[in-house]
Amino acid sequence: FFCMDVSGLGLLPLDSLEKDLHNEGGLWCWSELQQCLNQIQSVNFDLNSTRSRLVVLRELSWERLHTGYWKDVHVVWRELYSLSILILDTIDDVNESSLKQLDMALLMGGPKYAEFIHARIKYHQNTHKPEISAGDKKRNAEQAFQENKEQSEDERNTNEDFQEQYSKSGDKKRKATEAFARPVLKGPLVERVKCPSITKFLSFMSKSTPVILVGCMDAWPALSDPHRQWCNLENIKKVAGFRTVPIEIGSSYVDSDYEQTLMPLSQFIEQHIEGDATKIGYLAQTQLFDQIPDLKRDIITPDYCSLGEFEEPIVNAWFGPAGTVSPCHHDPYHNLLAQVVGEKFIRLYNTDQTQFLYPHNDKMLWNTSQANVETPDPKFPLVEQAEFVECILQPGELLYIPPKFWHYVRSLSTSFSVSFWWE
């Protein structure tokens, strides 16, 4: 098989799957997959038998995904995982777990079948929309009227406007932390530059100098379109609230209470941003826009990202309440951090300050400092000697972070950021 025409999906590419499964000791899986595909084409299609086989393939590949380190798992198991879910979705009755399974295929599966999975998700969205009660319709209409009225009263989309809108949204997390959330800046400030030319920006890159770019996000619908602004959480819920996303639970990824879970995006918003959950939840370093293209249409990749070798930058979402922390760490890429909603306190250290920052010895955390650089511990006295620059990043601003630059990040309010990485 190089490809197979499956009803409801079209031609599924199967090239290299047999060879890779054979090399990985999964020839039985290939045999089972062949029987499933042949059954689907058969006049005497046995639904129950085919479903059972596909469920076994899904569960077996899931186990392989969780054997050893993620980076060491061969991509063929990710492809088999997403393919089994995809085919199951076409032969099974639609139920409340259908979209969750397809999201799992996007999150954990290989990239080969992503286009087909997106098509299935769009099919579910278009043909199985939830019923809206009369009461909800009335409330939605009243809310839309009020939003339009407020928009007509003030069409200026300044950073202060966004902050005011968000502060009125009932952000309990911010109220709980407002006494200590905003730091007194102690070091030199990161320079702010308004819409620099490519040549000017290249000079910051060549000198490995952090800089804040102002006025470069004005055209983003997530900032400027009242029907798509992310400072209004209802806009995010409307587009993606029903989608399953990975959430980090706990103070930060180096703390003992850290764990990961999956939940619908609307549940995350209601519990951890609008609600008063006991533990902090954070949608962190997630390729959300590959998973949900409808949200990707609300952002614009900065032209500065074209200065690298990547055809497209790696784009990650960072969404959470006040108090989320990324411990002091460094990444191998050029990074433009775009602040869409809320504010973040950020402190940056050049690579020559590594000797003062106590990197972890653990190979999983080698790029992360053991110290809390904002409130240093006597166990790490050299942190006080490290030189840094810092800033409070505002909505509509881009922060350039050079490769290997150490950076510590803490959200001062509910915050939505987008990072663009390139080499």
CSV table of C-alpha atoms in Angstrom, one decimal:
chain,number,residue,atom,x,y,z
A,1,PHE,CA,0.0,0.0,0.0
A,2,PHE,CA,1.2,3.5,-0.9
A,3,CYS,CA,-2.2,5.0,-0.1
A,4,MET,CA,-5.7,3.9,0.3
A,5,ASP,CA,-9.1,5.5,-0.5
A,6,VAL,CA,-11.1,5.5,2.7
A,7,SER,CA,-14.7,6.7,2.6
A,8,GLY,CA,-15.0,10.1,4.4
A,9,LEU,CA,-11.2,10.6,4.3
A,10,GLY,CA,-10.0,10.3,0.7
A,11,LEU,CA,-6.5,8.9,-0.1
A,12,LEU,CA,-4.6,8.1,3.0
A,13,PRO,CA,-0.8,8.1,2.5
A,14,LEU,CA,0.7,4.8,3.9
A,15,ASP,CA,4.1,5.0,2.3
A,16,SER,CA,7.0,3.9,4.6
A,17,LEU,CA,4.5,2.8,7.3
A,18,GLU,CA,5.0,-0.9,6.6
A,19,LYS,CA,8.8,-0.6,6.5
A,20,ASP,CA,9.0,1.5,9.7
A,21,LEU,CA,6.7,-0.8,11.6
A,22,HIS,CA,8.7,-3.8,10.5
A,23,ASN,CA,11.9,-2.1,11.7
A,24,GLU,CA,10.3,-1.3,15.0
A,25,GLY,CA,9.1,-4.8,15.6
A,26,GLY,CA,5.5,-3.9,14.7
A,27,LEU,CA,4.8,-6.0,11.7
A,28,TRP,CA,1.8,-7.5,13.5
A,29,CYS,CA,0.4,-4.0,13.7
A,30,TRP,CA,0.8,-3.5,10.0
A,31,SER,CA,-1.0,-6.8,9.3
A,32,GLU,CA,-3.9,-5.7,11.6
A,33,LEU,CA,-4.1,-2.3,9.9
A,34,GLN,CA,-4.2,-3.9,6.5
A,35,GLN,CA,-7.1,-6.1,7.6
A,36,CYS,CA,-8.9,-3.1,8.9
A,37,LEU,CA,-8.5,-1.2,5.7
A,38,ASN,CA,-9.5,-4.2,3.6
A,39,GLN,CA,-12.6,-4.7,5.8
A,40,ILE,CA,-13.7,-1.1,5.3
A,41,GLN,CA,-13.5,-1.6,1.5
A,42,SER,CA,-15.4,-4.9,1.7
A,43,VAL,CA,-19.1,-5.4,0.9
A,44,ASN,CA,-19.4,-7.5,4.0
A,45,PHE,CA,-17.9,-4.9,6.4
A,46,ASP,CA,-17.7,-6.2,9.9
A,47,LEU,CA,-18.0,-3.0,12.0
A,48,ASN,CA,-17.4,-4.5,15.4
A,49,SER,CA,-14.4,-6.5,14.4
A,50,THR,CA,-12.8,-3.6,12.6
A,51,ARG,CA,-13.5,-1.3,15.6
A,52,SER,CA,-11.9,-3.8,18.0
A,53,ARG,CA,-8.8,-4.1,15.9
A,54,LEU,CA,-8.4,-0.3,15.6
A,55,VAL,CA,-8.9,0.2,19.4
A,56,VAL,CA,-6.1,-2.4,20.0
A,57,LEU,CA,-3.8,-0.5,17.6
A,58,ARG,CA,-4.6,2.8,19.2
A,59,GLU,CA,-3.9,1.4,22.7
A,60,LEU,CA,-0.8,-0.4,21.7
A,61,SER,CA,0.7,2.7,20.0
A,62,TRP,CA,-0.3,4.8,23.0
A,63,GLU,CA,1.8,2.4,25.2
A,64,ARG,CA,4.8,2.8,22.9
A,65,LEU,CA,4.5,6.5,23.1
A,66,HIS,CA,4.9,6.3,26.8
A,67,THR,CA,7.9,3.9,26.8
A,68,GLY,CA,11.2,5.7,27.5
A,69,TYR,CA,11.9,9.3,26.6
A,70,TRP,CA,9.5,11.0,24.1
A,71,LYS,CA,12.4,12.1,21.8
A,72,ASP,CA,13.5,8.4,21.5
A,73,VAL,CA,10.1,7.1,20.4
A,74,HIS,CA,10.0,6.4,16.6
A,75,VAL,CA,7.6,8.6,14.7
A,76,VAL,CA,5.9,5.6,13.2
A,77,TRP,CA,4.1,4.9,16.6
A,78,ARG,CA,2.8,8.5,16.6
A,79,GLU,CA,1.6,8.0,13.0
A,80,LEU,CA,-0.1,4.7,13.9
A,81,TYR,CA,-1.7,6.3,16.9
A,82,SER,CA,-3.2,9.2,14.9
A,83,LEU,CA,-4.2,7.0,12.0
A,84,SER,CA,-6.1,4.5,14.2
A,85,ILE,CA,-8.0,7.4,15.8
A,86,LEU,CA,-8.7,8.9,12.4
A,87,ILE,CA,-10.1,5.7,10.9
A,88,LEU,CA,-12.1,5.0,14.1
A,89,ASP,CA,-13.7,8.4,13.8
A,90,THR,CA,-15.0,7.7,10.3
A,91,ILE,CA,-16.6,4.4,11.1
A,92,ASP,CA,-17.9,5.1,14.7
A,93,ASP,CA,-21.0,7.0,15.7
A,94,VAL,CA,-20.3,10.5,16.8
A,95,ASN,CA,-20.2,10.9,20.6
A,96,GLU,CA,-19.0,13.4,23.1
A,97,SER,CA,-15.5,11.9,23.1
A,98,SER,CA,-15.0,12.2,19.3
A,99,LEU,CA,-13.5,15.6,19.3
A,100,LYS,CA,-11.3,14.8,22.3
A,101,GLN,CA,-9.9,11.7,20.5
A,102,LEU,CA,-9.1,13.8,17.4
A,103,ASP,CA,-7.4,16.4,19.5
A,104,MET,CA,-5.4,13.7,21.2
A,105,ALA,CA,-4.3,12.6,17.7
A,106,LEU,CA,-3.1,16.1,16.9
A,107,LEU,CA,-1.3,16.5,20.3
A,108,MET,CA,0.3,13.1,20.5
A,109,GLY,CA,0.3,11.7,16.9
A,110,GLY,CA,2.6,12.3,13.9
A,111,PRO,CA,2.3,15.1,11.5
A,112,LYS,CA,1.5,12.9,8.4
A,113,TYR,CA,-2.2,12.8,9.0
A,114,ALA,CA,-2.8,16.2,10.6
A,115,GLU,CA,-4.5,17.6,7.5
A,116,PHE,CA,-7.0,14.7,7.5
A,117,ILE,CA,-7.6,15.2,11.3
A,118,HIS,CA,-8.3,18.9,10.8
A,119,ALA,CA,-10.8,18.0,8.1
A,120,ARG,CA,-12.6,15.6,10.5
A,121,ILE,CA,-12.7,18.2,13.2
A,122,LYS,CA,-14.2,20.8,10.8
A,123,TYR,CA,-16.8,18.2,9.8
A,124,HIS,CA,-17.8,17.7,13.4
A,125,GLN,CA,-18.0,21.5,13.9
A,126,ASN,CA,-20.2,22.0,10.9
A,127,THR,CA,-22.5,19.1,11.3
A,128,HIS,CA,-22.8,18.6,15.1
A,129,LYS,CA,-23.1,22.0,16.6
A,130,PRO,CA,-24.5,22.0,20.2
A,131,GLU,CA,-28.0,23.4,20.6
A,132,ILE,CA,-28.3,26.9,22.1
A,133,SER,CA,-31.1,27.4,24.5
A,134,ALA,CA,-33.5,30.4,24.2
A,135,GLY,CA,-32.1,31.8,27.4
A,136,ASP,CA,-28.5,31.6,26.1
A,137,LYS,CA,-29.5,33.2,22.8
A,138,LYS,CA,-31.0,36.1,24.7
A,139,ARG,CA,-28.0,36.5,26.9
A,140,ASN,CA,-25.7,36.3,23.9
A,141,ALA,CA,-27.7,38.9,22.0
A,142,GLU,CA,-27.6,41.3,25.1
A,143,GLN,CA,-23.9,40.7,25.5
A,144,ALA,CA,-23.3,41.5,21.8
A,145,PHE,CA,-25.4,44.7,22.0
A,146,GLN,CA,-23.4,45.8,25.1
A,147,GLU,CA,-20.0,45.1,23.4
A,148,ASN,CA,-21.0,47.0,20.3
A,149,LYS,CA,-22.2,49.9,22.4
A,150,GLU,CA,-19.0,50.0,24.4
A,151,GLN,CA,-17.0,49.7,21.1
A,152,SER,CA,-18.8,52.7,19.6
A,153,GLU,CA,-18.1,54.8,22.7
A,154,ASP,CA,-14.4,54.3,22.4
A,155,GLU,CA,-12.7,52.8,19.3
A,156,ARG,CA,-9.2,53.5,20.5
A,157,ASN,CA,-7.4,50.2,20.9
A,158,THR,CA,-4.6,51.3,23.1
A,159,ASN,CA,-2.8,49.1,25.6
A,160,GLU,CA,-4.6,50.9,28.5
A,161,ASP,CA,-7.9,50.1,26.9
A,162,PHE,CA,-7.1,46.4,26.8
A,163,GLN,CA,-5.9,46.4,30.4
A,164,GLU,CA,-9.1,48.2,31.5
A,165,GLN,CA,-11.3,45.7,29.7
A,166,TYR,CA,-9.5,42.8,31.2
A,167,SER,CA,-9.5,44.2,34.7
A,168,LYS,CA,-13.3,44.4,34.6
A,169,SER,CA,-13.6,40.7,33.5
A,170,GLY,CA,-13.6,39.4,37.1
A,171,ASP,CA,-10.0,38.2,37.2
A,172,LYS,CA,-9.9,36.8,40.8
A,173,LYS,CA,-6.4,35.6,40.4
A,174,ARG,CA,-5.1,39.2,39.9
A,175,LYS,CA,-7.1,40.5,42.9
A,176,ALA,CA,-5.6,37.7,45.1
A,177,THR,CA,-2.1,38.7,44.1
A,178,GLU,CA,-2.2,42.4,43.5
A,179,ALA,CA,-0.4,43.2,46.8
A,180,PHE,CA,2.8,41.5,45.6
A,181,ALA,CA,2.4,40.9,41.9
A,182,ARG,CA,4.0,44.1,40.5
A,183,PRO,CA,7.8,44.2,41.3
A,184,VAL,CA,10.0,47.2,41.8
A,185,LEU,CA,12.4,47.1,38.9
A,186,LYS,CA,15.9,47.0,40.1
A,187,GLY,CA,18.1,46.6,37.1
A,188,PRO,CA,18.7,48.5,33.8
A,189,LEU,CA,15.6,48.4,31.6
A,190,VAL,CA,15.3,46.7,28.2
A,191,GLU,CA,15.3,49.3,25.5
A,192,ARG,CA,12.1,50.0,23.6
A,193,VAL,CA,12.1,50.7,19.9
A,194,LYS,CA,9.2,51.6,17.7
A,195,CYS,CA,8.8,49.3,14.6
A,196,PRO,CA,12.5,49.0,13.7
A,197,SER,CA,13.5,48.2,10.1
A,198,ILE,CA,14.8,44.7,9.3
A,199,THR,CA,18.3,46.2,9.2
A,200,LYS,CA,17.9,47.8,12.6
A,201,PHE,CA,16.5,44.6,14.1
A,202,LEU,CA,19.4,42.6,12.6
A,203,SER,CA,21.8,44.8,14.5
A,204,PHE,CA,20.2,43.7,17.8
A,205,MET,CA,20.3,40.1,16.7
A,206,SER,CA,24.0,40.3,15.7
A,207,LYS,CA,24.9,41.9,19.1
A,208,SER,CA,22.7,39.4,21.1
A,209,THR,CA,20.9,42.4,22.6
A,210,PRO,CA,17.3,42.0,24.1
A,211,VAL,CA,15.0,44.7,22.8
A,212,ILE,CA,11.2,45.5,23.0
A,213,LEU,CA,9.5,46.2,19.7
A,214,VAL,CA,6.6,48.6,20.0
A,215,GLY,CA,3.8,49.1,17.4
A,216,CYS,CA,4.5,45.9,15.5
A,217,MET,CA,1.3,44.0,16.6
A,218,ASP,CA,-1.3,46.7,15.8
A,219,ALA,CA,-2.8,44.7,13.0
A,220,TRP,CA,-3.3,41.5,14.9
A,221,PRO,CA,-7.0,40.6,15.1
A,222,ALA,CA,-6.4,39.2,18.6
A,223,LEU,CA,-5.7,42.8,19.6
A,224,SER,CA,-7.6,45.0,17.2
A,225,ASP,CA,-10.8,43.2,16.1
A,226,PRO,CA,-13.5,43.6,18.8
A,227,HIS,CA,-15.1,40.3,17.7
A,228,ARG,CA,-11.7,38.4,18.0
A,229,GLN,CA,-9.8,40.2,20.8
A,230,TRP,CA,-8.4,37.7,23.2
A,231,CYS,CA,-8.8,40.1,26.2
A,232,ASN,CA,-12.5,39.0,25.9
A,233,LEU,CA,-12.4,35.4,27.0
A,234,GLU,CA,-15.7,34.7,25.4
A,235,ASN,CA,-14.0,35.1,22.0
A,236,ILE,CA,-11.5,32.4,22.8
A,237,LYS,CA,-14.2,30.1,24.2
A,238,LYS,CA,-16.4,30.6,21.1
A,239,VAL,CA,-13.6,29.6,18.8
A,240,ALA,CA,-11.8,26.9,20.8
A,241,GLY,CA,-13.5,26.3,24.1
A,242,PHE,CA,-14.6,22.8,23.3
A,243,ARG,CA,-11.1,21.7,22.2
A,244,THR,CA,-8.9,19.5,24.5
A,245,VAL,CA,-5.6,21.1,25.5
A,246,PRO,CA,-2.6,20.2,27.7
A,247,ILE,CA,-2.4,22.1,31.0
A,248,GLU,CA,0.4,22.3,33.5
A,249,ILE,CA,-0.8,22.3,37.1
A,250,GLY,CA,1.4,23.7,39.9
A,251,SER,CA,3.7,26.6,40.7
A,252,SER,CA,6.2,25.8,38.0
A,253,TYR,CA,7.7,22.8,36.1
A,254,VAL,CA,10.6,22.4,38.7
A,255,ASP,CA,8.3,22.2,41.8
A,256,SER,CA,7.3,19.0,43.5
A,257,ASP,CA,3.5,19.8,43.0
A,258,TYR,CA,3.9,20.0,39.2
A,259,GLU,CA,1.7,17.7,37.1
A,260,GLN,CA,0.2,17.7,33.6
A,261,THR,CA,-3.4,17.1,32.6
A,262,LEU,CA,-5.8,17.4,29.6
A,263,MET,CA,-9.0,19.4,29.7
A,264,PRO,CA,-11.3,21.4,27.4
A,265,LEU,CA,-10.0,24.9,27.0
A,266,SER,CA,-13.3,26.4,28.3
A,267,GLN,CA,-12.9,24.3,31.5
A,268,PHE,CA,-9.4,25.6,31.9
A,269,ILE,CA,-10.6,29.2,31.6
A,270,GLU,CA,-13.6,28.8,33.9
A,271,GLN,CA,-11.6,27.0,36.6
A,272,HIS,CA,-8.1,28.6,36.5
A,273,ILE,CA,-8.7,32.1,35.1
A,274,GLU,CA,-12.3,33.1,35.8
A,275,GLY,CA,-12.6,30.7,38.8
A,276,ASP,CA,-10.7,30.3,42.0
A,277,ALA,CA,-8.9,27.0,41.6
A,278,THR,CA,-6.6,26.1,44.5
A,279,LYS,CA,-3.6,25.3,42.2
A,280,ILE,CA,-2.3,27.4,39.3
A,281,GLY,CA,-3.0,26.1,35.8
A,282,TYR,CA,-1.0,27.1,32.8
A,283,LEU,CA,-1.3,26.4,29.1
A,284,ALA,CA,2.5,26.6,28.5
A,285,GLN,CA,4.7,26.1,25.5
A,286,THR,CA,1.9,24.5,23.5
A,287,GLN,CA,1.7,24.5,19.7
A,288,LEU,CA,-1.9,25.6,20.1
A,289,PHE,CA,-2.1,27.2,16.7
A,290,ASP,CA,-1.1,24.0,14.8
A,291,GLN,CA,-3.9,22.3,16.7
A,292,ILE,CA,-6.5,25.0,16.3
A,293,PRO,CA,-5.9,27.0,13.0
A,294,ASP,CA,-8.9,29.2,13.7
A,295,LEU,CA,-6.9,30.8,16.5
A,296,LYS,CA,-3.9,31.1,14.3
A,297,ARG,CA,-5.9,33.5,12.1
A,298,ASP,CA,-5.9,36.0,15.0
A,299,ILE,CA,-2.1,36.4,15.0
A,300,ILE,CA,0.5,37.5,12.4
A,301,THR,CA,4.0,36.1,12.2
A,302,PRO,CA,6.4,39.1,12.5
A,303,ASP,CA,8.6,39.7,9.5
A,304,TYR,CA,11.7,39.6,11.7
A,305,CYS,CA,11.3,35.8,12.0
A,306,SER,CA,12.3,35.4,8.3
A,307,LEU,CA,15.9,36.3,9.2
A,308,GLY,CA,16.6,32.7,10.3
A,309,GLU,CA,17.0,29.4,8.5
A,310,PHE,CA,13.6,28.0,9.4
A,311,GLU,CA,10.9,28.2,6.7
A,312,GLU,CA,8.4,28.9,9.5
A,313,PRO,CA,9.1,29.7,13.1
A,314,ILE,CA,8.1,27.4,15.9
A,315,VAL,CA,5.0,29.1,17.4
A,316,ASN,CA,3.9,28.4,21.0
A,317,ALA,CA,1.1,29.7,23.2
A,318,TRP,CA,1.4,30.7,26.8
A,319,PHE,CA,-2.0,31.3,28.6
A,320,GLY,CA,-2.6,31.5,32.3
A,321,PRO,CA,-3.7,33.5,35.3
A,322,ALA,CA,-1.6,35.9,37.4
A,323,GLY,CA,1.2,34.2,39.2
A,324,THR,CA,2.3,31.7,36.5
A,325,VAL,CA,6.1,31.4,36.6
A,326,SER,CA,8.7,30.2,34.1
A,327,PRO,CA,11.9,29.6,36.1
A,328,CYS,CA,15.1,31.2,34.9
A,329,HIS,CA,16.2,29.2,31.9
A,330,HIS,CA,17.5,29.5,28.4
A,331,ASP,CA,16.5,28.2,25.0
A,332,PRO,CA,18.6,27.5,21.9
A,333,TYR,CA,16.5,29.7,19.5
A,334,HIS,CA,16.0,33.4,18.7
A,335,ASN,CA,12.8,34.2,20.4
A,336,LEU,CA,10.2,37.0,19.8
A,337,LEU,CA,7.7,36.9,22.7
A,338,ALA,CA,4.5,38.6,21.7
A,339,GLN,CA,2.3,39.9,24.6
A,340,VAL,CA,-1.3,39.8,23.6
A,341,VAL,CA,-3.2,40.0,26.9
A,342,GLY,CA,-2.0,41.2,30.3
A,343,GLU,CA,1.5,42.0,31.6
A,344,LYS,CA,4.6,39.9,32.4
A,345,PHE,CA,7.6,40.7,34.5
A,346,ILE,CA,10.8,39.5,32.7
A,347,ARG,CA,14.4,39.4,33.8
A,348,LEU,CA,17.2,38.5,31.4
A,349,TYR,CA,20.8,37.5,31.9
A,350,ASN,CA,23.5,37.2,29.3
A,351,THR,CA,25.2,33.9,28.7
A,352,ASP,CA,28.3,35.2,30.5
A,353,GLN,CA,26.3,35.2,33.7
A,354,THR,CA,25.8,31.5,33.8
A,355,GLN,CA,28.4,31.0,36.5
A,356,PHE,CA,26.1,32.9,38.9
A,357,LEU,CA,22.9,31.1,38.1
A,358,TYR,CA,23.4,27.5,39.4
A,359,PRO,CA,22.1,25.4,36.4
A,360,HIS,CA,20.6,22.1,37.4
A,361,ASN,CA,22.8,19.0,37.1
A,362,ASP,CA,19.8,16.9,36.0
A,363,LYS,CA,20.0,16.3,32.2
A,364,MET,CA,16.3,17.1,31.9
A,365,LEU,CA,16.7,20.5,33.5
A,366,TRP,CA,20.3,21.4,32.5
A,367,ASN,CA,19.0,24.7,30.9
A,368,THR,CA,17.2,25.8,34.1
A,369,SER,CA,18.5,27.6,37.1
A,370,GLN,CA,18.1,26.0,40.6
A,371,ALA,CA,17.6,29.5,42.1
A,372,ASN,CA,14.5,31.7,42.2
A,373,VAL,CA,16.2,34.8,40.8
A,374,GLU,CA,13.4,37.1,42.0
A,375,THR,CA,13.7,36.1,45.6
A,376,PRO,CA,17.2,34.6,46.0
A,377,ASP,CA,17.9,31.8,48.5
A,378,PRO,CA,20.9,31.9,50.8
A,379,LYS,CA,21.8,28.5,49.2
A,380,PHE,CA,22.5,30.4,46.0
A,381,PRO,CA,24.4,33.5,47.1
A,382,LEU,CA,26.1,34.2,43.7
A,383,VAL,CA,22.7,35.1,42.1
A,384,GLU,CA,23.0,38.5,43.8
A,385,GLN,CA,26.2,39.2,41.7
A,386,ALA,CA,24.6,38.4,38.4
A,387,GLU,CA,24.0,41.3,36.0
A,388,PHE,CA,20.7,41.5,34.3
A,389,VAL,CA,18.2,43.7,32.4
A,390,GLU,CA,14.5,43.6,33.0
A,391,CYS,CA,11.1,44.9,31.9
A,392,ILE,CA,7.4,44.7,32.3
A,393,LEU,CA,6.1,43.5,28.9
A,394,GLN,CA,2.8,45.2,27.9
A,395,PRO,CA,0.0,44.1,25.5
A,396,GLY,CA,1.0,44.8,21.9
A,397,GLU,CA,4.7,44.6,22.6
A,398,LEU,CA,7.3,42.1,21.3
A,399,LEU,CA,10.3,41.1,23.3
A,400,TYR,CA,13.4,39.8,21.5
A,401,ILE,CA,15.3,37.2,23.5
A,402,PRO,CA,18.6,36.1,22.0
A,403,PRO,CA,19.6,32.4,21.9
A,404,LYS,CA,21.0,31.0,25.2
A,405,PHE,CA,19.9,34.2,27.1
A,406,TRP,CA,18.7,33.3,30.5
A,407,HIS,CA,15.2,34.6,31.2
A,408,TYR,CA,12.8,34.5,34.2
A,409,VAL,CA,9.1,35.2,33.5
A,410,ARG,CA,6.2,35.9,35.9
A,411,SER,CA,2.7,37.0,34.9
A,412,LEU,CA,1.4,40.0,36.7
A,413,SER,CA,-2.2,39.5,35.5
A,414,THR,CA,-4.1,37.0,33.4
A,415,SER,CA,-1.8,36.7,30.4
A,416,PHE,CA,-1.8,35.4,26.9
A,417,SER,CA,1.6,35.4,25.1
A,418,VAL,CA,2.8,33.9,21.8
A,419,SER,CA,6.5,33.0,21.3
A,420,PHE,CA,8.1,32.7,17.8
A,421,TRP,CA,11.3,30.6,17.8
A,422,TRP,CA,13.8,30.4,14.9
A,423,GLU,CA,17.4,29.6,14.2
